[in-house]
Amino acid sequence: MISPSVSMKYHMTSEQVMTEEAQVKAAQQDSKQFGPLYNKYFEPVFRFVYQRVDQKQNAADLTSQVFLKAMLNLSKYEHRGLPFSSWLFRIAKNELADQFRRKKAERVVNVETDSLREMMVEMKEDRYEMYHGKLAKLMTDLRDEDLDMIEMRFFEKRSFQEIGGIMEITENNAKVKLYRLLDRMKSLLTNKK
Amino acid sequence: MKDRKININRPVITAGEIESFKDFGSLVNRYESASRFRYYKFGVMGLAVAAVALIVILTVWRTPAGDPSVAFVNPPMKGIDIGYSSYKVDAAQGAELTYKTGSKIKIPQDAFLDKNGKVVTGNVDVKYREFHDPVDFFVSGIPMTYDSAGTTYHFESAGMMELTAYRGSEPLIANPESKIEVSMASRQAGNEYNLYYLDTVKKLWVHKGKDKIAECEPQQMIDSVASNQPIPAANEAGDTSLVYPDYLRAFGYDDKMATIGSELDKVKAELKSVEDAKPFKPKKATLNGRKFNIDVDPKEFPELALYKGMYFEVGEENKNFDAKLYNVTWEDAQLTENVKGVNYQLTLSKGKEKHDLIVYPVYEGEDYDKALKLYGNKFSEYQSTLAEKKAEEKRKLEEYQAKVKKLEEERQAQMKKIQEEQEARMKAWAEQQKTWAEQQREIDEAFAMTQISGGAKDQGILRVFTISNFGFWNCDRPQIMPREKVLAARFADAEGNELKFGYVYLAEKGRNAIFTYAPNFNSLGFNPKKENWLWGVAGGNRLAVFMPEDFRNIPAGKASHTFVMNVVERKFNSVEEVREFLGLENNKSAQVL
């Protein structure tokens, strides 16, 4: 079963960008005006969090915490060419990392077989039946940053531009990192050095 | 090994289900609680009855003269109690102290005696706290029953306080020659309240006369509170999520790896160059006579230019070779390496005609001998150089691995340091938040004092009295238990399992009191025309509650009832949480016996 894509429509029209900027400014003036942004991004942020944890209630609590931090720090947000969503996902990423580090939540890997297939295609490895189990196991052992990147690209279908915005790196750097990572993973999969 | 849990093809969560978790109202409330604010809230409901219905004491005490193994004043909930405000007083000078509610404590000179009755000089630690509503009464564990002429009454309080003084760890005694005057802020108007002191030795309340009522302007109270409230400093650590570093980027991990790797790559390239320059072993010409003499560019084929007198012999594999090819003046002849170190492909072309031949570089006679000798020397040199390069490669590889390991250790150490700094910042931020929340609560309390229950005048009330002892002092009026309806009571949870309580507490809207039922009581009385709350402590220190709507559903005309209690699983961490959970409105004292 293919999960709904959690990737926000990253490329907004100019009108949409302006509307969102106005909403942010309004919310910076009056916290109660945060509602439209909350309604717009609640589901995407929830899915981002839920992708990384086990329980729905846990995801709900963490999502609430993300939006609380967003509201508390909204005065410091500036539009710098990246969508507001990138800023939110960055807060979510950091909040998750903090919760995992303090052992208040468990980092879980949620994979779908279709996404594993896509990964193997990108790796130029067509022996899916032979390696998909090993690949899934390999994912549980990745460094946190590497796992985030794989999830954002293959499970959440985010563009490199979006990934770069969330991880605070350039789009190109995101591509290079991902493909190096896939190369390393392929070597480990096939035991070639 | 991280060994994370993995889910394969977990069921998808729908948009509708996600929607059910949305609660913007709750988020705004949390935001407002967490934010810093410097203005006073108006119209806050009194905190009087907020937490009354929840608190149940499991083991506490039965009556003021109860179980001697249990402390007389015994806070029922671990970690939850009314905190003290602490002051340092120069005993010889005296002081006027202001509490967060606006209460004043006037300490004259020489107000403290030591255990020998001697006047104390120097600095003294004074601690003070107040209790104003049933929540406060419960969490403090102060007994609220009063026996008079064989009848047990329950106190309805207009405010209670505790004042103690210490020099180091030595408790001090109040000097009867220089009495401390307390002007305690009260939410209850009226002069029907008496003054009582709690004798913890005899374990009973002692009547001490009447207090005096003084009125003060609410703004006075607010100002006096405000002057004690430090304005919270700007929280630099609050923005923890936005300063949370990208470890790899900050550390420059990729660049450092590239630098380390480049030295190894260089040696590997050099080794390859050496391998590529392996000397070509000269071959002796056969007698087949099929040879070409071709000028070879030494830059392109250095291995062929090594020896003199070379020919290219057509190999036996060229089955269709025709000697007529020798007679053709070819427009172009291309030579490319075929099998490395063995043969080449010669392509002869003229117009559309083209022939590919596999050819072998060969030598004849003396040229062959010389070439062979030269080859021997060159090959030895080659082997020596190759061995050196391989050894160098091995060294570089070991260096590389060591550097990678060191880099990784540095990265981990850096990450750990940053994580620790992050944790410290977040901890400080959490502490600050806690402080601001507490400060705001104090401000809210102070303002709530201005909302006089039952009084027509919108003024603050101060109850003024002098104290003859340190300890608990109470402005109360004794009340009898409500008996409008009396039932033989049994308690059970939602599953029908019987609940056993130590004490059971009843609160009635409109009274600033709690009615305590001692263990093994027979019947429970309440006024069905009022809103009532009932609670106890079940096993595991959990609250069990019976709310006003539950009372309304008790059938009429019955002599007994099983009270089905809602056992609350949540753990409470503060008085405020208990108060908030109950959500009871300010109980106004309107009834007079």
mmCIF file of N, CA, C and O in Angstrom, chain B residues 382-459:
data_model
loop_
_atom_site.group_PDB
_atom_site.id
_atom_site.type_symbol
_atom_site.label_atom_id
_atom_site.label_comp_id
_atom_site.label_asym_id
_atom_site.label_seq_id
_atom_site.Cartn_x
_atom_site.Cartn_y
_atom_site.Cartn_z
ATOM 1 N N TYR B 382 61.589 -1.970 -12.868
ATOM 2 C CA TYR B 382 60.131 -1.875 -12.731
ATOM 3 C C TYR B 382 59.671 -2.596 -11.465
ATOM 4 O O TYR B 382 58.893 -2.070 -10.673
ATOM 5 N N GLN B 383 60.175 -3.779 -11.270
ATOM 6 C CA GLN B 383 59.757 -4.551 -10.095
ATOM 7 C C GLN B 383 60.127 -3.832 -8.802
ATOM 8 O O GLN B 383 59.373 -3.815 -7.832
ATOM 9 N N SER B 384 61.304 -3.257 -8.815
ATOM 10 C CA SER B 384 61.777 -2.551 -7.618
ATOM 11 C C SER B 384 60.875 -1.347 -7.320
ATOM 12 O O SER B 384 60.442 -1.131 -6.191
ATOM 13 N N THR B 385 60.620 -0.588 -8.387
ATOM 14 C CA THR B 385 59.764 0.599 -8.211
ATOM 15 C C THR B 385 58.366 0.190 -7.776
ATOM 16 O O THR B 385 57.749 0.825 -6.917
ATOM 17 N N LEU B 386 57.877 -0.881 -8.383
ATOM 18 C CA LEU B 386 56.528 -1.345 -8.055
ATOM 19 C C LEU B 386 56.438 -1.725 -6.577
ATOM 20 O O LEU B 386 55.489 -1.389 -5.884
ATOM 21 N N ALA B 387 57.467 -2.433 -6.119
ATOM 22 C CA ALA B 387 57.462 -2.867 -4.718
ATOM 23 C C ALA B 387 57.468 -1.661 -3.790
ATOM 24 O O ALA B 387 56.744 -1.616 -2.783
ATOM 25 N N GLU B 388 58.272 -0.657 -4.158
ATOM 26 C CA GLU B 388 58.330 0.564 -3.320
ATOM 27 C C GLU B 388 56.974 1.241 -3.255
ATOM 28 O O GLU B 388 56.517 1.661 -2.201
ATOM 29 N N LYS B 389 56.351 1.328 -4.428
ATOM 30 C CA LYS B 389 55.067 2.025 -4.481
ATOM 31 C C LYS B 389 53.988 1.274 -3.707
ATOM 32 O O LYS B 389 53.142 1.874 -3.041
ATOM 33 N N LYS B 390 54.056 -0.030 -3.789
ATOM 34 C CA LYS B 390 53.055 -0.819 -3.054
ATOM 35 C C LYS B 390 53.236 -0.661 -1.549
ATOM 36 O O LYS B 390 52.273 -0.567 -0.787
ATOM 37 N N ALA B 391 54.510 -0.622 -1.146
ATOM 38 C CA ALA B 391 54.787 -0.432 0.279
ATOM 39 C C ALA B 391 54.287 0.942 0.723
ATOM 40 O O ALA B 391 53.703 1.105 1.797
ATOM 41 N N GLU B 392 54.524 1.929 -0.159
ATOM 42 C CA GLU B 392 54.059 3.284 0.170
ATOM 43 C C GLU B 392 52.536 3.310 0.249
ATOM 44 O O GLU B 392 51.960 3.959 1.122
ATOM 45 N N GLU B 393 51.912 2.595 -0.663
ATOM 46 C CA GLU B 393 50.442 2.560 -0.657
ATOM 47 C C GLU B 393 49.942 1.957 0.658
ATOM 48 O O GLU B 393 48.997 2.453 1.270
ATOM 49 N N LYS B 394 50.619 0.932 1.068
ATOM 50 C CA LYS B 394 50.195 0.273 2.311
ATOM 51 C C LYS B 394 50.318 1.220 3.504
ATOM 52 O O LYS B 394 49.427 1.332 4.349
ATOM 53 N N ARG B 395 51.427 1.957 3.520
ATOM 54 C CA ARG B 395 51.644 2.917 4.620
ATOM 55 C C ARG B 395 50.570 3.992 4.602
ATOM 56 O O ARG B 395 49.990 4.340 5.628
ATOM 57 N N LYS B 396 50.294 4.483 3.418
ATOM 58 C CA LYS B 396 49.302 5.563 3.282
ATOM 59 C C LYS B 396 47.923 5.080 3.674
ATOM 60 O O LYS B 396 47.127 5.810 4.261
ATOM 61 N N LEU B 397 47.647 3.827 3.352
ATOM 62 C CA LEU B 397 46.349 3.261 3.694
ATOM 63 C C LEU B 397 46.198 3.193 5.216
ATOM 64 O O LEU B 397 45.161 3.535 5.778
ATOM 65 N N GLU B 398 47.285 2.770 5.868
ATOM 66 C CA GLU B 398 47.228 2.689 7.342
ATOM 67 C C GLU B 398 47.069 4.086 7.940
ATOM 68 O O GLU B 398 46.289 4.287 8.876
ATOM 69 N N GLU B 399 47.801 5.033 7.360
ATOM 70 C CA GLU B 399 47.684 6.427 7.850
ATOM 71 C C GLU B 399 46.259 6.920 7.660
ATOM 72 O O GLU B 399 45.665 7.549 8.535
ATOM 73 N N TYR B 400 45.722 6.612 6.514
ATOM 74 C CA TYR B 400 44.356 7.052 6.172
ATOM 75 C C TYR B 400 43.351 6.481 7.179
ATOM 76 O O TYR B 400 42.509 7.199 7.712
ATOM 77 N N GLN B 401 43.494 5.203 7.431
ATOM 78 C CA GLN B 401 42.542 4.557 8.345
ATOM 79 C C GLN B 401 42.650 5.156 9.747
ATOM 80 O O GLN B 401 41.655 5.366 10.431
ATOM 81 N N ALA B 402 43.897 5.434 10.152
ATOM 82 C CA ALA B 402 44.101 6.025 11.476
ATOM 83 C C ALA B 402 43.475 7.421 11.531
ATOM 84 O O ALA B 402 42.833 7.800 12.513
ATOM 85 N N LYS B 403 43.654 8.174 10.458
ATOM 86 C CA LYS B 403 43.104 9.542 10.433
ATOM 87 C C LYS B 403 41.589 9.513 10.418
ATOM 88 O O LYS B 403 40.926 10.330 11.074
ATOM 89 N N VAL B 404 41.033 8.566 9.682
ATOM 90 C CA VAL B 404 39.566 8.461 9.631
ATOM 91 C C VAL B 404 39.030 8.145 11.032
ATOM 92 O O VAL B 404 38.049 8.722 11.493
ATOM 93 N N LYS B 405 39.718 7.242 11.675
ATOM 94 C CA LYS B 405 39.274 6.842 13.018
ATOM 95 C C LYS B 405 39.348 8.052 13.967
ATOM 96 O O LYS B 405 38.438 8.316 14.751
ATOM 97 N N LYS B 406 40.438 8.767 13.856
ATOM 98 C CA LYS B 406 40.625 9.935 14.733
ATOM 99 C C LYS B 406 39.563 11.002 14.434
ATOM 100 O O LYS B 406 38.984 11.606 15.337
ATOM 101 N N LEU B 407 39.299 11.188 13.164
ATOM 102 C CA LEU B 407 38.303 12.175 12.767
ATOM 103 C C LEU B 407 36.932 11.813 13.318
ATOM 104 O O LEU B 407 36.197 12.658 13.816
ATOM 105 N N GLU B 408 36.639 10.548 13.231
ATOM 106 C CA GLU B 408 35.349 10.080 13.728
ATOM 107 C C GLU B 408 35.250 10.297 15.236
ATOM 108 O O GLU B 408 34.226 10.699 15.758
ATOM 109 N N GLU B 409 36.378 10.027 15.929
ATOM 110 C CA GLU B 409 36.380 10.243 17.395
ATOM 111 C C GLU B 409 36.183 11.719 17.710
ATOM 112 O O GLU B 409 35.439 12.083 18.624
ATOM 113 N N GLU B 410 36.849 12.569 16.923
ATOM 114 C CA GLU B 410 36.706 14.011 17.137
ATOM 115 C C GLU B 410 35.268 14.434 16.889
ATOM 116 O O GLU B 410 34.684 15.229 17.630
ATOM 117 N N ARG B 411 34.705 13.876 15.851
ATOM 118 C CA ARG B 411 33.331 14.226 15.502
ATOM 119 C C ARG B 411 32.378 13.808 16.617
ATOM 120 O O ARG B 411 31.493 14.564 17.027
ATOM 121 N N GLN B 412 32.593 12.599 17.145
ATOM 122 C CA GLN B 412 31.724 12.112 18.210
ATOM 123 C C GLN B 412 31.876 12.983 19.456
ATOM 124 O O GLN B 412 30.902 13.303 20.132
ATOM 125 N N ALA B 413 33.132 13.354 19.740
ATOM 126 C CA ALA B 413 33.375 14.185 20.933
ATOM 127 C C ALA B 413 32.712 15.549 20.760
ATOM 128 O O ALA B 413 32.103 16.088 21.682
ATOM 129 N N GLN B 414 32.815 16.074 19.568
ATOM 130 C CA GLN B 414 32.212 17.367 19.270
ATOM 131 C C GLN B 414 30.694 17.296 19.418
ATOM 132 O O GLN B 414 30.049 18.152 20.003
ATOM 133 N N MET B 415 30.143 16.235 18.875
ATOM 134 C CA MET B 415 28.694 16.038 18.954
ATOM 135 C C MET B 415 28.259 15.946 20.404
ATOM 136 O O MET B 415 27.274 16.535 20.805
ATOM 137 N N LYS B 416 29.040 15.189 21.178
ATOM 138 C CA LYS B 416 28.683 15.001 22.585
ATOM 139 C C LYS B 416 28.728 16.353 23.309
ATOM 140 O O LYS B 416 27.827 16.682 24.087
ATOM 141 N N LYS B 417 29.754 17.112 23.022
ATOM 142 C CA LYS B 417 29.903 18.427 23.674
ATOM 143 C C LYS B 417 28.722 19.322 23.315
ATOM 144 O O LYS B 417 28.119 19.969 24.176
ATOM 145 N N ILE B 418 28.387 19.332 22.040
ATOM 146 C CA ILE B 418 27.285 20.179 21.590
ATOM 147 C C ILE B 418 25.975 19.702 22.207
ATOM 148 O O ILE B 418 25.130 20.497 22.621
ATOM 149 N N GLN B 419 25.818 18.403 22.260
ATOM 150 C CA GLN B 419 24.600 17.860 22.857
ATOM 151 C C GLN B 419 24.496 18.269 24.321
ATOM 152 O O GLN B 419 23.432 18.622 24.802
ATOM 153 N N GLU B 420 25.634 18.192 25.028
ATOM 154 C CA GLU B 420 25.609 18.562 26.456
ATOM 155 C C GLU B 420 25.284 20.034 26.620
ATOM 156 O O GLU B 420 24.514 20.415 27.502
ATOM 157 N N GLU B 421 25.870 20.844 25.744
ATOM 158 C CA GLU B 421 25.582 22.290 25.815
ATOM 159 C C GLU B 421 24.109 22.537 25.529
ATOM 160 O O GLU B 421 23.447 23.331 26.179
ATOM 161 N N GLN B 422 23.627 21.814 24.550
ATOM 162 C CA GLN B 422 22.219 21.945 24.170
ATOM 163 C C GLN B 422 21.320 21.561 25.341
ATOM 164 O O GLN B 422 20.356 22.245 25.651
ATOM 165 N N GLU B 423 21.666 20.452 25.973
ATOM 166 C CA GLU B 423 20.850 19.986 27.093
ATOM 167 C C GLU B 423 20.881 20.996 28.230
ATOM 168 O O GLU B 423 19.864 21.254 28.859
ATOM 169 N N ALA B 424 22.056 21.562 28.467
ATOM 170 C CA ALA B 424 22.164 22.541 29.548
ATOM 171 C C ALA B 424 21.319 23.770 29.224
ATOM 172 O O ALA B 424 20.603 24.294 30.083
ATOM 173 N N ARG B 425 21.355 24.189 27.957
ATOM 174 C CA ARG B 425 20.560 25.366 27.559
ATOM 175 C C ARG B 425 19.081 25.075 27.703
ATOM 176 O O ARG B 425 18.312 25.886 28.201
ATOM 177 N N MET B 426 18.704 23.890 27.283
ATOM 178 C CA MET B 426 17.287 23.564 27.337
ATOM 179 C C MET B 426 16.830 23.408 28.784
ATOM 180 O O MET B 426 15.708 23.777 29.121
ATOM 181 N N LYS B 427 17.708 22.885 29.612
ATOM 182 C CA LYS B 427 17.355 22.735 31.020
ATOM 183 C C LYS B 427 17.172 24.118 31.652
ATOM 184 O O LYS B 427 16.198 24.358 32.381
ATOM 185 N N ALA B 428 18.106 25.013 31.338
ATOM 186 C CA ALA B 428 18.006 26.372 31.884
ATOM 187 C C ALA B 428 16.733 27.031 31.375
ATOM 188 O O ALA B 428 16.032 27.732 32.104
ATOM 189 N N TRP B 429 16.414 26.785 30.114
ATOM 190 C CA TRP B 429 15.202 27.370 29.535
ATOM 191 C C TRP B 429 13.960 26.842 30.233
ATOM 192 O O TRP B 429 13.052 27.576 30.570
ATOM 193 N N ALA B 430 13.972 25.530 30.498
ATOM 194 C CA ALA B 430 12.824 24.911 31.173
ATOM 195 C C ALA B 430 12.678 25.475 32.582
ATOM 196 O O ALA B 430 11.565 25.750 33.044
ATOM 197 N N GLU B 431 13.805 25.684 33.246
ATOM 198 C CA GLU B 431 13.766 26.254 34.599
ATOM 199 C C GLU B 431 13.209 27.665 34.558
ATOM 200 O O GLU B 431 12.394 28.059 35.399
ATOM 201 N N GLN B 432 13.662 28.406 33.571
ATOM 202 C CA GLN B 432 13.169 29.778 33.449
ATOM 203 C C GLN B 432 11.678 29.792 33.192
ATOM 204 O O GLN B 432 10.940 30.585 33.771
ATOM 205 N N GLN B 433 11.228 28.899 32.341
ATOM 206 C CA GLN B 433 9.801 28.822 32.036
ATOM 207 C C GLN B 433 9.011 28.533 33.303
ATOM 208 O O GLN B 433 7.951 29.101 33.536
ATOM 209 N N LYS B 434 9.579 27.621 34.075
ATOM 210 C CA LYS B 434 8.910 27.238 35.312
ATOM 211 C C LYS B 434 8.796 28.444 36.239
ATOM 212 O O LYS B 434 7.766 28.696 36.858
ATOM 213 N N THR B 435 9.900 29.185 36.330
ATOM 214 C CA THR B 435 9.929 30.366 37.195
ATOM 215 C C THR B 435 8.905 31.387 36.728
ATOM 216 O O THR B 435 8.157 31.946 37.523
ATOM 217 N N TRP B 436 8.869 31.645 35.411
ATOM 218 C CA TRP B 436 7.917 32.636 34.908
ATOM 219 C C TRP B 436 6.481 32.206 35.143
ATOM 220 O O TRP B 436 5.625 33.003 35.472
ATOM 221 N N ALA B 437 6.248 30.901 34.971
ATOM 222 C CA ALA B 437 4.893 30.391 35.184
ATOM 223 C C ALA B 437 4.495 30.581 36.642
ATOM 224 O O ALA B 437 3.381 30.996 36.953
ATOM 225 N N GLU B 438 5.431 30.319 37.527
ATOM 226 C CA GLU B 438 5.163 30.476 38.947
ATOM 227 C C GLU B 438 4.942 31.948 39.285
ATOM 228 O O GLU B 438 4.041 32.302 40.037
ATOM 229 N N GLN B 439 5.763 32.808 38.699
ATOM 230 C CA GLN B 439 5.618 34.244 38.963
ATOM 231 C C GLN B 439 4.273 34.741 38.468
ATOM 232 O O GLN B 439 3.602 35.533 39.134
ATOM 233 N N GLN B 440 3.879 34.271 37.333
ATOM 234 C CA GLN B 440 2.592 34.713 36.810
ATOM 235 C C GLN B 440 1.453 34.208 37.692
ATOM 236 O O GLN B 440 0.475 34.915 37.933
ATOM 237 N N ARG B 441 1.641 32.992 38.172
ATOM 238 C CA ARG B 441 0.603 32.446 39.050
ATOM 239 C C ARG B 441 0.491 33.285 40.305
ATOM 240 O O ARG B 441 -0.605 33.565 40.788
ATOM 241 N N GLU B 442 1.613 33.709 40.823
ATOM 242 C CA GLU B 442 1.591 34.544 42.033
ATOM 243 C C GLU B 442 0.894 35.864 41.749
ATOM 244 O O GLU B 442 0.124 36.357 42.561
ATOM 245 N N ILE B 443 1.173 36.405 40.570
ATOM 246 C CA ILE B 443 0.525 37.661 40.205
ATOM 247 C C ILE B 443 -0.985 37.437 40.063
ATOM 248 O O ILE B 443 -1.797 38.239 40.523
ATOM 249 N N ASP B 444 -1.325 36.334 39.441
ATOM 250 C CA ASP B 444 -2.752 36.013 39.292
ATOM 251 C C ASP B 444 -3.417 35.860 40.646
ATOM 252 O O ASP B 444 -4.522 36.339 40.859
ATOM 253 N N GLU B 445 -2.723 35.210 41.551
ATOM 254 C CA GLU B 445 -3.269 35.022 42.898
ATOM 255 C C GLU B 445 -3.508 36.351 43.561
ATOM 256 O O GLU B 445 -4.538 36.580 44.189
ATOM 257 N N ALA B 446 -2.494 37.208 43.438
ATOM 258 C CA ALA B 446 -2.616 38.524 44.063
ATOM 259 C C ALA B 446 -3.820 39.244 43.520
ATOM 260 O O ALA B 446 -4.588 39.872 44.260
ATOM 261 N N PHE B 447 -4.021 39.129 42.251
ATOM 262 C CA PHE B 447 -5.146 39.830 41.653
ATOM 263 C C PHE B 447 -6.454 39.180 42.054
ATOM 264 O O PHE B 447 -7.475 39.857 42.218
ATOM 265 N N ALA B 448 -6.401 37.875 42.192
ATOM 266 C CA ALA B 448 -7.617 37.170 42.599
ATOM 267 C C ALA B 448 -8.068 37.622 43.965
ATOM 268 O O ALA B 448 -9.264 37.601 44.277
ATOM 269 N N MET B 449 -7.121 38.036 44.775
ATOM 270 C CA MET B 449 -7.468 38.518 46.108
ATOM 271 C C MET B 449 -8.384 39.726 46.042
ATOM 272 O O MET B 449 -9.108 40.019 46.985
ATOM 273 N N THR B 450 -8.331 40.415 44.934
ATOM 274 C CA THR B 450 -9.169 41.610 44.847
ATOM 275 C C THR B 450 -10.617 41.257 44.531
ATOM 276 O O THR B 450 -11.495 42.090 44.643
ATOM 277 N N GLN B 451 -10.820 40.028 44.118
ATOM 278 C CA GLN B 451 -12.193 39.608 43.787
ATOM 279 C C GLN B 451 -12.822 39.073 45.068
ATOM 280 O O GLN B 451 -12.720 37.905 45.380
ATOM 281 N N ILE B 452 -13.444 39.894 45.804
ATOM 282 C CA ILE B 452 -13.940 39.515 47.120
ATOM 283 C C ILE B 452 -15.199 38.690 46.960
ATOM 284 O O ILE B 452 -16.143 39.086 46.301
ATOM 285 N N SER B 453 -15.166 37.511 47.597
ATOM 286 C CA SER B 453 -16.336 36.657 47.495
ATOM 287 C C SER B 453 -17.400 37.139 48.465
ATOM 288 O O SER B 453 -17.130 37.336 49.649
ATOM 289 N N GLY B 454 -18.617 37.270 47.990
ATOM 290 C CA GLY B 454 -19.741 37.621 48.849
ATOM 291 C C GLY B 454 -19.766 39.095 49.216
ATOM 292 O O GLY B 454 -20.727 39.576 49.802
ATOM 293 N N GLY B 455 -18.714 39.817 48.902
ATOM 294 C CA GLY B 455 -18.681 41.217 49.321
ATOM 295 C C GLY B 455 -19.154 42.130 48.204
ATOM 296 O O GLY B 455 -18.877 41.913 47.042
ATOM 297 N N ALA B 456 -19.882 43.173 48.613
ATOM 298 C CA ALA B 456 -20.362 44.128 47.618
ATOM 299 C C ALA B 456 -19.269 45.099 47.262
ATOM 300 O O ALA B 456 -19.188 45.609 46.157
ATOM 301 N N LYS B 457 -18.394 45.338 48.194
ATOM 302 C CA LYS B 457 -17.336 46.311 47.927
ATOM 303 C C LYS B 457 -16.202 45.636 47.167
ATOM 304 O O LYS B 457 -15.815 44.514 47.446
ATOM 305 N N ASP B 458 -15.660 46.356 46.227
ATOM 306 C CA ASP B 458 -14.585 45.769 45.427
ATOM 307 C C ASP B 458 -13.252 46.175 46.034
ATOM 308 O O ASP B 458 -12.504 46.966 45.476
ATOM 309 N N GLN B 459 -13.002 45.626 47.217
ATOM 310 C CA GLN B 459 -11.757 45.994 47.894
ATOM 311 C C GLN B 459 -11.067 44.764 48.427
ATOM 312 O O GLN B 459 -11.681 43.728 48.647
#
